[in-house]
Coordinates of N, CA and C in Angstrom, one line a residue:
M1 N 129.1 79.0 88.6 CA 128.1 79.6 87.8 C 127.7 81.0 88.3
A2 N 127.7 82.0 87.5 CA 127.4 83.4 88.0 C 125.9 83.5 88.1
S3 N 125.5 84.3 89.1 CA 124.1 84.5 89.3 C 123.6 85.6 88.3
P4 N 122.4 85.5 87.9 CA 121.8 86.5 87.0 C 121.7 87.9 87.7
D5 N 121.8 89.0 86.9 CA 121.7 90.3 87.4 C 120.3 90.6 87.9
V6 N 120.2 91.3 88.9 CA 118.9 91.7 89.4 C 118.5 93.0 88.8
Q7 N 117.3 93.1 88.2 CA 116.9 94.3 87.5 C 115.5 94.7 88.1
M8 N 115.2 96.0 88.0 CA 113.9 96.4 88.5 C 113.6 97.7 87.7
D9 N 112.3 97.7 87.2 CA 111.8 98.9 86.6 C 111.2 99.8 87.7
I10 N 112.0 100.7 88.2 CA 111.7 101.4 89.4 C 110.4 102.2 89.3
P11 N 110.1 102.9 88.2 CA 108.8 103.6 88.1 C 107.6 102.7 88.1
V12 N 107.7 101.5 87.5 CA 106.6 100.6 87.6 C 106.4 100.1 89.0
V13 N 107.5 99.8 89.7 CA 107.3 99.3 91.1 C 106.8 100.4 92.0
E14 N 107.3 101.6 91.8 CA 106.7 102.8 92.5 C 105.2 103.0 92.3
D15 N 104.8 102.8 91.0 CA 103.4 102.9 90.7 C 102.6 101.8 91.4
M16 N 103.1 100.6 91.4 CA 102.5 99.5 92.1 C 102.4 99.8 93.6
A17 N 103.4 100.3 94.2 CA 103.4 100.6 95.6 C 102.4 101.6 95.9
Q18 N 102.3 102.6 95.1 CA 101.3 103.7 95.3 C 99.9 103.2 95.2
K19 N 99.7 102.2 94.3 CA 98.3 101.6 94.1 C 98.0 100.8 95.4
F20 N 98.9 100.1 95.9 CA 98.7 99.4 97.2 C 98.3 100.4 98.3
K21 N 99.0 101.5 98.4 CA 98.7 102.5 99.4 C 97.3 103.1 99.2
T22 N 97.0 103.4 97.9 CA 95.7 104.0 97.6 C 94.6 103.0 98.0
T23 N 94.8 101.7 97.7 CA 93.7 100.7 98.0 C 93.6 100.5 99.5
S24 N 94.7 100.6 100.2 CA 94.7 100.5 101.7 C 93.9 101.7 102.2
E25 N 94.1 102.9 101.7 CA 93.4 104.0 102.2 C 91.9 103.9 101.9
V26 N 91.5 103.4 100.8 CA 90.1 103.2 100.4 C 89.5 102.2 101.4
L27 N 90.2 101.1 101.7 CA 89.7 100.1 102.6 C 89.6 100.6 104.0
K28 N 90.4 101.5 104.4 CA 90.3 102.2 105.7 C 89.1 103.0 105.8
G29 N 88.7 103.7 104.7 CA 87.5 104.5 104.6 C 86.3 103.6 104.6
V30 N 86.4 102.4 104.0 CA 85.3 101.5 104.0 C 85.1 101.0 105.4
S31 N 86.2 100.7 106.1 CA 86.1 100.3 107.5 C 85.4 101.3 108.4
K32 N 85.7 102.6 108.2 CA 85.1 103.6 109.0 C 83.6 103.6 108.7
A33 N 83.2 103.5 107.4 CA 81.8 103.5 107.1 C 81.1 102.3 107.6
L34 N 81.8 101.1 107.6 CA 81.2 99.9 108.3 C 81.0 100.1 109.7
Q35 N 81.9 100.8 110.4 CA 81.8 101.1 111.8 C 80.6 101.9 112.1
I36 N 80.3 102.9 111.3 CA 79.2 103.8 111.5 C 77.9 103.0 111.2
A37 N 77.9 102.2 110.2 CA 76.7 101.3 109.9 C 76.4 100.4 111.1
I38 N 77.5 99.8 111.6 CA 77.3 98.9 112.8 C 76.7 99.6 113.9
M39 N 77.2 100.8 114.2 CA 76.6 101.5 115.4 C 75.1 101.9 115.1
I40 N 74.8 102.3 113.9 CA 73.4 102.6 113.6 C 72.5 101.4 113.7
L41 N 73.0 100.3 113.2 CA 72.2 99.0 113.3 C 72.1 98.5 114.7
K42 N 73.1 98.7 115.5 CA 73.0 98.3 116.9 C 71.9 99.1 117.6
M43 N 71.8 100.4 117.3 CA 70.8 101.3 117.9 C 69.4 100.9 117.4
T44 N 69.3 100.6 116.2 CA 67.9 100.2 115.7 C 67.5 98.8 116.2
A45 N 68.5 98.0 116.5 CA 68.2 96.7 117.0 C 67.5 96.8 118.4
F46 N 67.9 97.8 119.1 CA 67.2 98.0 120.4 C 65.8 98.4 120.3
V47 N 65.4 99.1 119.1 CA 64.1 99.5 118.9 C 63.2 98.3 118.4
G48 N 63.8 97.3 117.9 CA 63.0 96.1 117.5 C 63.2 95.6 116.1
L49 N 64.2 96.1 115.4 CA 64.4 95.7 114.0 C 65.3 94.5 114.0
V50 N 64.8 93.3 114.0 CA 65.6 92.1 114.0 C 66.5 91.9 112.8
G51 N 66.0 92.3 111.6 CA 66.8 92.3 110.4 C 68.0 93.2 110.5
G52 N 67.9 94.3 111.2 CA 69.0 95.2 111.5 C 70.1 94.5 112.3
L53 N 69.7 93.7 113.3 CA 70.6 93.0 114.1 C 71.4 92.0 113.3
A54 N 70.7 91.3 112.3 CA 71.4 90.3 111.5 C 72.4 91.0 110.6
V55 N 72.1 92.1 110.0 CA 73.0 92.9 109.2 C 74.2 93.4 110.0
E56 N 73.9 93.8 111.2 CA 74.9 94.3 112.1 C 75.9 93.2 112.4
R57 N 75.4 92.0 112.6 CA 76.3 90.9 112.9 C 77.2 90.6 111.7
F58 N 76.6 90.6 110.5 CA 77.4 90.4 109.3 C 78.5 91.4 109.1
L59 N 78.1 92.7 109.3 CA 79.1 93.8 109.2 C 80.2 93.7 110.3
S60 N 79.8 93.3 111.5 CA 80.8 93.1 112.5 C 81.8 92.0 112.2
W61 N 81.3 91.0 111.4 CA 82.2 89.9 111.0 C 83.1 90.4 109.8
L62 N 82.5 91.3 109.0 CA 83.2 91.7 107.8 C 84.3 92.8 108.1
K63 N 84.0 93.7 109.0 CA 84.9 94.8 109.3 C 86.3 94.3 109.7
P64 N 86.6 93.4 110.6 CA 87.9 93.0 110.9 C 88.7 92.4 109.6
Q65 N 88.0 91.8 108.7 CA 88.6 91.3 107.5 C 89.1 92.5 106.6
V66 N 88.2 93.5 106.5 CA 88.6 94.7 105.8 C 89.8 95.4 106.4
D67 N 89.8 95.5 107.7 CA 90.9 96.1 108.4 C 92.2 95.4 108.2
E68 N 92.1 94.0 108.2 CA 93.3 93.2 108.0 C 93.9 93.4 106.6
M69 N 93.0 93.4 105.6 CA 93.4 93.6 104.3 C 94.0 95.0 104.1
A70 N 93.5 96.0 104.7 CA 94.0 97.3 104.6 C 95.4 97.4 105.1
E71 N 95.6 96.7 106.3 CA 97.0 96.6 106.9 C 98.0 95.9 106.0
K72 N 97.5 94.8 105.4 CA 98.4 94.0 104.6 C 98.8 94.8 103.3
L73 N 97.9 95.5 102.8 CA 98.2 96.3 101.6 C 99.2 97.5 101.9
E74 N 99.0 98.1 103.1 CA 99.9 99.1 103.5 C 101.3 98.6 103.8
E75 N 101.3 97.4 104.3 CA 102.6 96.7 104.6 C 103.3 96.4 103.2
L76 N 102.6 95.9 102.2 CA 103.1 95.7 100.9 C 103.7 97.0 100.3
H77 N 102.9 98.1 100.5 CA 103.4 99.4 100.0 C 104.8 99.7 100.6
Y78 N 104.9 99.6 101.9 CA 106.2 99.9 102.5 C 107.3 98.9 102.1
D79 N 106.9 97.6 101.9 CA 107.9 96.6 101.4 C 108.4 96.9 100.1
L80 N 107.5 97.3 99.2 CA 107.9 97.7 97.8 C 108.9 98.9 97.8
Y81 N 108.5 99.9 98.6 CA 109.4 101.1 98.7 C 110.8 100.7 99.3
G82 N 110.8 99.8 100.3 CA 112.0 99.3 100.8 C 112.9 98.6 99.8
A83 N 112.2 97.8 98.9 CA 112.9 97.1 97.8 C 113.5 98.1 96.8
I84 N 112.7 99.1 96.6 CA 113.2 100.2 95.6 C 114.5 100.8 96.2
I85 N 114.4 101.2 97.5 CA 115.5 101.9 98.1 C 116.8 101.0 98.1
S86 N 116.5 99.7 98.5 CA 117.7 98.8 98.5 C 118.3 98.6 97.1
F87 N 117.4 98.5 96.1 CA 117.9 98.3 94.8 C 118.6 99.6 94.3
R88 N 118.0 100.7 94.5 CA 118.6 102.0 94.0 C 119.9 102.3 94.7
D89 N 120.0 102.1 96.0 CA 121.2 102.4 96.7 C 122.2 101.3 96.7
G90 N 121.9 100.2 96.0 CA 122.9 99.1 95.9 C 123.2 98.5 97.2
D91 N 122.2 98.1 98.0 CA 122.4 97.5 99.3 C 123.6 96.5 99.3
N92 N 124.7 97.0 99.9 CA 125.9 96.2 100.0 C 126.1 95.6 101.3
S93 N 125.1 95.6 102.2 CA 125.3 95.1 103.5 C 125.6 93.6 103.5
G94 N 124.9 92.9 102.7 CA 125.2 91.4 102.6 C 126.5 91.1 102.0
S95 N 127.0 91.9 101.0 CA 128.3 91.6 100.4 C 129.4 91.9 101.3
Q96 N 129.3 92.8 102.3 CA 130.4 93.1 103.2 C 130.8 92.0 104.1
R97 N 129.9 91.0 104.3 CA 130.2 89.9 105.1 C 131.3 89.0 104.5
F98 N 131.4 89.1 103.2 CA 132.4 88.2 102.5 C 133.6 89.0 102.0
A99 N 133.8 90.2 102.4 CA 134.9 91.0 102.0 C 136.2 90.7 102.8

């Protein structure tokens, strides 16, 4: 039984990859803003604002998750472009094993 042809709408996949990259960059900006907020809240906690300390703890919990999501989206961006390149260039590396 013959395998079905692999098809890809390259412009659509490129657009999707670019959206992953853009979202990753936005999340990196959010991460930087969270870091600034954490530092400000740590400073105010020393002055006696207990509520500021609670918010700082929450942001300190949230920031690593935002960082991880940004990294995953950037990785997906590169994976999609790798798939486009392999598809476009007709990656023959696997087929050469059976020649």
